[in-house]
Short mmCIF file of C-alpha atoms and ligand atoms in Angstrom, two decimals:
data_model
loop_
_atom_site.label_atom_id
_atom_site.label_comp_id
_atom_site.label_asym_id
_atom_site.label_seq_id
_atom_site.Cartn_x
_atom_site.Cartn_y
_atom_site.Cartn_z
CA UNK A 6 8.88 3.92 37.39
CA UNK A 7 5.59 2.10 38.66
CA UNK A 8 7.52 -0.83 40.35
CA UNK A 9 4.59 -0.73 42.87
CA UNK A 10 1.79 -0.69 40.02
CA UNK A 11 3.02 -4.78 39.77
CA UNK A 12 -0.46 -6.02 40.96
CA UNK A 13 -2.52 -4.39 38.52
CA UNK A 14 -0.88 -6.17 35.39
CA UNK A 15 0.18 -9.64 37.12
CA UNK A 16 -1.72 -11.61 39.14
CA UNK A 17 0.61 -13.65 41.84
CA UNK A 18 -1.20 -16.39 42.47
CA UNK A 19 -0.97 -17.09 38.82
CA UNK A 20 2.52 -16.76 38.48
CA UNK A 21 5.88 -19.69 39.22
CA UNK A 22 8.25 -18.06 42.02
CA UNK A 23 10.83 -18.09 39.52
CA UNK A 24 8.74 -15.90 37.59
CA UNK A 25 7.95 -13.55 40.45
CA UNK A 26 12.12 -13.16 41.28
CA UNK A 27 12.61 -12.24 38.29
CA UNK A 28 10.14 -9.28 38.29
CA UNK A 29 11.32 -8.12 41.23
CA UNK A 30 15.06 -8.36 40.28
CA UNK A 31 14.28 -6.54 37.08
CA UNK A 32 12.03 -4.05 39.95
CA UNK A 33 14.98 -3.65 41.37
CA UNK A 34 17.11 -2.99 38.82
CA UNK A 35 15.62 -0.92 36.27
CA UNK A 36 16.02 3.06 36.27
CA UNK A 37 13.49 3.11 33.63
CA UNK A 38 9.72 2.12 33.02
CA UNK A 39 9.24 -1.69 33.31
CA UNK A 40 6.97 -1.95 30.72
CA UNK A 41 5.92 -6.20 32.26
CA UNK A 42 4.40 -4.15 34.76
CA UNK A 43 2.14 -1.44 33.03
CA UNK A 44 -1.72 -2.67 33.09
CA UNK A 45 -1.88 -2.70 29.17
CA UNK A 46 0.86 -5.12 29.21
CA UNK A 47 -1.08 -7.97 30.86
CA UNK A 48 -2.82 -8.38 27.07
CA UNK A 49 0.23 -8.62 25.23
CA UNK A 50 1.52 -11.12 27.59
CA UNK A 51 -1.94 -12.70 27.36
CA UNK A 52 -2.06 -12.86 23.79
CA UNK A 53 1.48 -14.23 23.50
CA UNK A 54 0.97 -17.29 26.18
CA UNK A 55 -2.52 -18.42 25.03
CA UNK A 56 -2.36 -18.06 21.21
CA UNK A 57 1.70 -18.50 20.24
CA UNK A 58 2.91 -20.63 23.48
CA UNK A 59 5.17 -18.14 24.71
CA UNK A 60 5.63 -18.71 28.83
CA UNK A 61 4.87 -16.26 30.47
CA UNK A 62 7.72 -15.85 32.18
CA UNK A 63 9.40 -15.28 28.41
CA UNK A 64 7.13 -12.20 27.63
CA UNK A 65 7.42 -10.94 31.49
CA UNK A 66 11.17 -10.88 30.89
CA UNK A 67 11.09 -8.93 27.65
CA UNK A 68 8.68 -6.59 28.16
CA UNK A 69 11.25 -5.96 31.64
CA UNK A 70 13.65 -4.64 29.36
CA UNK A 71 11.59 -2.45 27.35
CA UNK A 72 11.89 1.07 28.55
CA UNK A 73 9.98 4.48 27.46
CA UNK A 74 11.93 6.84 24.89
CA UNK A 75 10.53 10.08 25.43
CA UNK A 76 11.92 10.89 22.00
CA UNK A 77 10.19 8.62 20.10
CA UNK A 78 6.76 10.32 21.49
CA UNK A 79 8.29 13.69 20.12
CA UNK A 80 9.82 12.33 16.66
CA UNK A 81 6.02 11.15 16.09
CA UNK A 82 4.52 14.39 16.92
CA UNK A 83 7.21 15.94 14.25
CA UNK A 84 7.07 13.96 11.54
CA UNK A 85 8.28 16.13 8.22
CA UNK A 86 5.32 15.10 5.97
CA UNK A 87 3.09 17.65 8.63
CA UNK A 88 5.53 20.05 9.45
CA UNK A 89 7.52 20.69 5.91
CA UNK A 90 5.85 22.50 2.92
CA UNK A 91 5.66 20.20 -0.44
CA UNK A 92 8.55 21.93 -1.95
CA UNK A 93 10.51 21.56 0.70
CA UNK A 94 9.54 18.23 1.54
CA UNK A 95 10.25 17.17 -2.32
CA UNK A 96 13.43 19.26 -2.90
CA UNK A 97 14.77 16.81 0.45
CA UNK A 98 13.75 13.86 -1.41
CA UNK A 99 15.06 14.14 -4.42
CA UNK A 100 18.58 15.47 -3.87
CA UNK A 101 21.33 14.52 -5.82
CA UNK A 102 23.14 12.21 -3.62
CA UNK A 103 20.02 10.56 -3.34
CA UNK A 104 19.98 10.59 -7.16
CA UNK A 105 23.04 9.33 -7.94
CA UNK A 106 23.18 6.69 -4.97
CA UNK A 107 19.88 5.17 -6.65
CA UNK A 108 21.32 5.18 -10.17
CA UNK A 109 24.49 3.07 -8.57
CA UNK A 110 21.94 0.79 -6.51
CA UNK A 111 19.87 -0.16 -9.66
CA UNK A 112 23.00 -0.85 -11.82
CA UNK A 113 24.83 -2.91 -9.12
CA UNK A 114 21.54 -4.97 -8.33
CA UNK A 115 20.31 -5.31 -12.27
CA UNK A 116 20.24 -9.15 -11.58
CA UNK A 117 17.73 -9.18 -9.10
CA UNK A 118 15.72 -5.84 -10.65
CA UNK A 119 15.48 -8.34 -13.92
CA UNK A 120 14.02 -11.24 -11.94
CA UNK A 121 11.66 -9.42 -10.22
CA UNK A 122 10.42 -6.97 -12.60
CA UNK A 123 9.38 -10.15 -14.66
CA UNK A 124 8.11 -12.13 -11.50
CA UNK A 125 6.35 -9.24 -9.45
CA UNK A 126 5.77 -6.31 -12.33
CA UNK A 127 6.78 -3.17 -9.97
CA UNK A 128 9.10 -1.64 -11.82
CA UNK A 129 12.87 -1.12 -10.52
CA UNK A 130 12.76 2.48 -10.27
CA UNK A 131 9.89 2.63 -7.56
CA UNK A 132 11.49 -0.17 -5.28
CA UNK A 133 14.68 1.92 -5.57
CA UNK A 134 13.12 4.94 -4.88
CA UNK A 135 11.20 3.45 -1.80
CA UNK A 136 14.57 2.06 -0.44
CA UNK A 137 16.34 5.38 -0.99
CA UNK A 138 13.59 7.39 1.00
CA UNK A 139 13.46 5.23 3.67
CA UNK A 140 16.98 4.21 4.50
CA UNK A 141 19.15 5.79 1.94
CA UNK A 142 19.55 1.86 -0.06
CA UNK A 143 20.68 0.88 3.15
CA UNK A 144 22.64 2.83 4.66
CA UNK A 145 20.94 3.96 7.42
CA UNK A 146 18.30 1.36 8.90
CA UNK A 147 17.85 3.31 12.67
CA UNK A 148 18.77 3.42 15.60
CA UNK A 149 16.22 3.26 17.78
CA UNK A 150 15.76 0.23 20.22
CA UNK A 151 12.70 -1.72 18.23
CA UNK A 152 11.46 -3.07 21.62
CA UNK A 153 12.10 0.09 23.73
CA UNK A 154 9.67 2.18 20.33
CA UNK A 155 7.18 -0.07 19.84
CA UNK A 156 5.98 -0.38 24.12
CA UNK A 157 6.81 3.19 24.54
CA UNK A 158 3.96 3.43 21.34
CA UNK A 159 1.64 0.73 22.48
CA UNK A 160 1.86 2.21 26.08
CA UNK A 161 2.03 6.61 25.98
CA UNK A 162 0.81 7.21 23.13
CA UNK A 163 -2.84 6.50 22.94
CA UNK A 164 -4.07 7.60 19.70
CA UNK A 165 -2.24 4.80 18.25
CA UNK A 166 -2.48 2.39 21.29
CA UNK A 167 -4.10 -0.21 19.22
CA UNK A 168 -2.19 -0.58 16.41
CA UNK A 169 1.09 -0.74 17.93
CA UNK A 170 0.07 -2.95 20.73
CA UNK A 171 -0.34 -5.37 17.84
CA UNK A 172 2.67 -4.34 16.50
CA UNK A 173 4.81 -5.16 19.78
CA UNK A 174 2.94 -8.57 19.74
CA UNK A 175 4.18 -9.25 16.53
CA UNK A 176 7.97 -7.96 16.93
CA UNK A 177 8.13 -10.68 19.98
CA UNK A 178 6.64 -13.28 17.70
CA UNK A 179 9.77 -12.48 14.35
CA UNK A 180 11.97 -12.01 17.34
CA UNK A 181 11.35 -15.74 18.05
CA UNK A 182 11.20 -16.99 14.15
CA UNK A 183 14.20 -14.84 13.47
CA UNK A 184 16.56 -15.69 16.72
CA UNK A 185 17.09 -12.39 17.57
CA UNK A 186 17.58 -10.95 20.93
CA UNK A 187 14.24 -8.53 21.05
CA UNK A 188 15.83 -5.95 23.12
CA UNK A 189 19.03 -5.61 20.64
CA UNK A 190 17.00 -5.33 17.98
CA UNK A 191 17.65 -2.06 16.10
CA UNK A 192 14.78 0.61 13.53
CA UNK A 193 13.31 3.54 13.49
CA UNK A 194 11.59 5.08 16.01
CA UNK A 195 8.18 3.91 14.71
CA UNK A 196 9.92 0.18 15.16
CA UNK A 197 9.98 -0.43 11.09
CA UNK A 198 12.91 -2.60 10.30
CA UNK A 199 15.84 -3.35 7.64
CA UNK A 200 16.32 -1.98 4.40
CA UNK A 201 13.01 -1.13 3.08
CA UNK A 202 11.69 -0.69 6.91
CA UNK A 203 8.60 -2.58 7.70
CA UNK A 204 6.99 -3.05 10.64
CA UNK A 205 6.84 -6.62 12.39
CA UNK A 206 3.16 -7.19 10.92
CA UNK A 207 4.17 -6.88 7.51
CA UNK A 208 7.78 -8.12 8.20
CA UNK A 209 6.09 -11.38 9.38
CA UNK A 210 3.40 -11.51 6.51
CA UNK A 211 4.67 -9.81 3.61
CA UNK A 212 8.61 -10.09 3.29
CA UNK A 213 9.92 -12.57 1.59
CA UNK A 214 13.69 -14.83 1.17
CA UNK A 215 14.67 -13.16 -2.48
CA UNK A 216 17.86 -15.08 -2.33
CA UNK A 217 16.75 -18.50 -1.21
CA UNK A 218 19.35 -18.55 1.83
CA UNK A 219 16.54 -20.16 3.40
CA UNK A 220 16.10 -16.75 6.06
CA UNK A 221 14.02 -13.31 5.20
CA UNK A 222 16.75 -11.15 6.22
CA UNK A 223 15.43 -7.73 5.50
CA UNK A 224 19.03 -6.22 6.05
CA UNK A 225 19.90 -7.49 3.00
CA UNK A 226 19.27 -5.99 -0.39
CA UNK A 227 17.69 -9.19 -2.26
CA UNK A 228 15.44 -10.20 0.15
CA UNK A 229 14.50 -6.42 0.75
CA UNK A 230 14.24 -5.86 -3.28
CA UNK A 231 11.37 -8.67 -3.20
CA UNK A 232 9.93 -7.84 -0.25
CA UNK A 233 8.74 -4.47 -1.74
CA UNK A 234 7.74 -6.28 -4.19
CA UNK A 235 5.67 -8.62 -3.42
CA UNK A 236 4.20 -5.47 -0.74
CA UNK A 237 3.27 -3.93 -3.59
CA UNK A 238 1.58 -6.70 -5.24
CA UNK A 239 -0.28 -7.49 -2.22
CA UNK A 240 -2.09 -4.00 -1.80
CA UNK A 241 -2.97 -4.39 -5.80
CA UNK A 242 -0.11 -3.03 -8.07
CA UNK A 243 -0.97 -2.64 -11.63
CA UNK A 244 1.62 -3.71 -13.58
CA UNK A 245 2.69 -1.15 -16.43
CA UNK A 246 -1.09 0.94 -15.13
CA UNK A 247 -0.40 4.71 -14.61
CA UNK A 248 0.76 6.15 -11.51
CA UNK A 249 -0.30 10.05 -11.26
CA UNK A 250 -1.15 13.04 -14.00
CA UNK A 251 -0.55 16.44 -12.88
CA UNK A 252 -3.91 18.25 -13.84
CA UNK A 253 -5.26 21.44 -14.83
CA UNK A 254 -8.52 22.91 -13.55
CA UNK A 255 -10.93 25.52 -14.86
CA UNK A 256 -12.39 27.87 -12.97
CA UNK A 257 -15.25 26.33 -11.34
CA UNK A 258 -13.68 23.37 -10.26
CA UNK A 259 -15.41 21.23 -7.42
CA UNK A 260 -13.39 20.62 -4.42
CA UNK A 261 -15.78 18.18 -2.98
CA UNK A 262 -14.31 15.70 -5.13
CA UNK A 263 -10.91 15.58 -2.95
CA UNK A 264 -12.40 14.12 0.00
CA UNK A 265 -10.07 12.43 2.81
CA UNK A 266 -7.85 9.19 1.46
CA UNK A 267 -6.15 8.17 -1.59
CA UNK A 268 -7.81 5.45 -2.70
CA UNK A 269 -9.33 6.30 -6.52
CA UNK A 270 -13.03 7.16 -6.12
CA UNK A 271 -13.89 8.92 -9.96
CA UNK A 272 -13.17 7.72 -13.46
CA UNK A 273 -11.04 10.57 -15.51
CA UNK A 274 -14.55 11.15 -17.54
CA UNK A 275 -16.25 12.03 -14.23
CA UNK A 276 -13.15 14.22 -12.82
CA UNK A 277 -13.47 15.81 -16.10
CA UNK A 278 -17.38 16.89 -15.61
CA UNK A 279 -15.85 18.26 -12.15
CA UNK A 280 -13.43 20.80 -14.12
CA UNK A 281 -9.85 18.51 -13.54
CA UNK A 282 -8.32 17.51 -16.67
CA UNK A 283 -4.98 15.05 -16.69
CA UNK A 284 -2.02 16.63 -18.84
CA UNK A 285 -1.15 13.13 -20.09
CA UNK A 286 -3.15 11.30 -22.21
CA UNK A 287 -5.42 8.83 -19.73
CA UNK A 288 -8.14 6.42 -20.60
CA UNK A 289 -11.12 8.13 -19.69
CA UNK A 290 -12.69 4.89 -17.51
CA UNK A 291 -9.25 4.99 -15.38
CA UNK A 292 -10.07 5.68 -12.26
CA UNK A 293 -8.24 7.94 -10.18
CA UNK A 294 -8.20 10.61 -6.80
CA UNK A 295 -7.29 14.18 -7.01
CA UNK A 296 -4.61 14.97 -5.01
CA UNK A 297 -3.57 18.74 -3.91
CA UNK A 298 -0.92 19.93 -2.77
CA UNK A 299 -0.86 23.86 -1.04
CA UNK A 300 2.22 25.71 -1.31
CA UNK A 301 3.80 28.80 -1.33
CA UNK A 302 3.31 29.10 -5.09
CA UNK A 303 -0.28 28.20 -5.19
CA UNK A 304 -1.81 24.64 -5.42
CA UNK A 305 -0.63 22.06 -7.35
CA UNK A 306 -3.29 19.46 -8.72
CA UNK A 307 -2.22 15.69 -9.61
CA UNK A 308 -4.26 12.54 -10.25
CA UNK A 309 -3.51 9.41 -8.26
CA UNK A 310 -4.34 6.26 -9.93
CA UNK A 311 -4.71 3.05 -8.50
CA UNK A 312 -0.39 3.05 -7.92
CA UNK A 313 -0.08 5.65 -6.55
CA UNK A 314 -2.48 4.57 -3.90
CA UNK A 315 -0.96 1.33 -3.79
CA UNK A 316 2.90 3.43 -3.13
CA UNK A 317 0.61 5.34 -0.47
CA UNK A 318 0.43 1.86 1.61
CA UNK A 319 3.90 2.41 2.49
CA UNK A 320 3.03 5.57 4.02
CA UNK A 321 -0.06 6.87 4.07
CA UNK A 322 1.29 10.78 3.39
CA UNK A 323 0.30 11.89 -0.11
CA UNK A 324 3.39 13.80 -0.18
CA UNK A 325 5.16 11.19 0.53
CA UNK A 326 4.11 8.63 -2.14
CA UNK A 327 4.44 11.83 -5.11
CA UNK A 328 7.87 12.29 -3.68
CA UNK A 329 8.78 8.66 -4.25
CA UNK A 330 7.33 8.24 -7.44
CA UNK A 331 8.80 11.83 -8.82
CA UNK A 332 12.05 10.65 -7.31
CA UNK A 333 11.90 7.03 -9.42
CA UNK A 334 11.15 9.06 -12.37
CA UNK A 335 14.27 11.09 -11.94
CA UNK A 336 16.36 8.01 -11.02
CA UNK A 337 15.14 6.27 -13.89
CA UNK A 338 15.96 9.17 -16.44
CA UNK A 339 19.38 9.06 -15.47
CA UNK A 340 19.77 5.48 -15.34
CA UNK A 341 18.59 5.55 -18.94
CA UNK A 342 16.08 3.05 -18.26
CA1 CA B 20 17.19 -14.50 2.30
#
């Protein structure tokens, strides 16, 4: 606890008594890391009073109860897309709870899937998916305090300073459109919230009120069935384009091709001059990115078209997005879709 550090982030002089009792109280209080007092925290406040007319006093008093979760710095450092093998990290995704729980969510929300299949074109199978792998359709949204993640981010863990400095800017902002108390505000550790789990940024810019109740209530499987949506749309979904090929290779095939990223850089036809060949029938001007994938049993080769880059802006893991979409394919099989 830093409660002497208080003159490096706030200057007194600039600051209402009331203001200054209340830091100390909090001082006084807390067992934990006042996060109004560490010297980053002087930009969020910044940021908050001169470009959203927050007080300062508002910010100073929740960023007071924002404390550091020492687990949250160790959750990120073991996150199972680097520390699980593709089969295993695929076998987790597609068990058959998870199966059978999507093939009951897409019957018992066939209303919405029709509206928004025809307004958005994602298809139903990849939304469920998405909200299976991230919160089980719901049932398990986190735990985490979103306040307490996103300083103890913004604050210790400097790799990702920046983006989650923005990130905590933005949570105080919804906290203020949506009413909520920002310190009872619960996600995961990463501070992504609701049903299909976005972060305040996108939260704020991308979800969306499915059910016209007049609030975007991401706790709530409408508004989180269009908000994936219209996600998707945003970062450039094709509707009824291709997601991914598996692919064979012959024997000289050029590895240079793979490169870092997910975003399709060769057209099928070139792919093909570098010895990859889809096992589906593909336009030859599609253009796509090879994907591999080590594992125990050798490597597995895939194409990723422009979809499957676009399911890769939910997370940016390229095991992650082939476990979603192989997951939607099984989900839609047995929903006889
Ligand atoms: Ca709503």
């Amino acid at each position: 606890m830093k409660v002497f550090g208080l003159s490096k982030v706030v200057s007194f002089s600039k600051l209402p008594s009331t203001a200054l009792a209340l830091i100390f109280a909090f001082a006084a209080a807390s067992s934990h890391s006042d996060y109004s007092q560490h010297a980053a925290a002087e930009a969020v406040i910044d940021t908050l009073v001169s470009d959203h007319g927050f007080s300062r006093e508002e910010v100073v008093a929740i960023l007071s109860k924002a404390d550091t979760e020492q687990r949250i710095l160790d959750s990120m450092a073991n996150a199972a897309e680097k520390t699980k093998t593709w089969t295993a990290y695929r076998t987790g995704f597609l068990s058959p709870i998870r199966i059978k729980k999507g093939v009951e969510f897409l019957a018992k929300h066939q209303q919405t899937f029709d509206q928004v299949e025809e307004q958005y074109g994602v298809p139903r199978a990849v939304i469920t998916a998405i909200l299976g792998v991230e919160t089980n359709y719901g049932g398990y949204t986190g735990k985490a305090s979103v306040l307490d993640a996103l300083a103890t981010l913004a604050f210790e863990h400097p790799r990702r300073s920046k983006f989650f400095t923005s990130e905590l800017t933005e949570f105080i902002i919804l906290s203020r459109e949506q009413q909520w108390k920002a310190d009872q505000q619960l996600g995961s550790y990463a501070g992504a919230m609701g049903m299909s789990q976005f972060m305040p940024s996108n939260y704020r810019r991308l979800a969306v009120d499915g059910n016209d109740d007049g609030t975007v209530n991401l706790f709530e499987p409408v508004d989180a069935i269009h908000s994936i949506a219209n996600y998707f749309v945003h970062h450039g979904w094709v509707p009824d384009g291709p997601v991914t090929s598996r692919a064979s290779v012959n024997a000289s095939f050029d590895t240079s091709v793979i490169g870092k990223g997910l975003k399709p850089n060769k057209t099928v036809s070139e792919l093909d001059i570098a010895g990859y060949y889809p096992q589906d029938k593909i336009a030859a001007t599609e253009k796509a990115r090879v994907v591999r994938f080590n594992d125990d049993d050798g490597d597995e080769f895939w194409f990723g078209y422009q979809n499957f880059y676009v399911i890769s802006r939910y997370n940016p893991r390229s095991k992650y997005a082939m476990a979603v979409y192989h997951l939607s394919q099984v989900i839609a099989l047995e929903a006889k879709l």
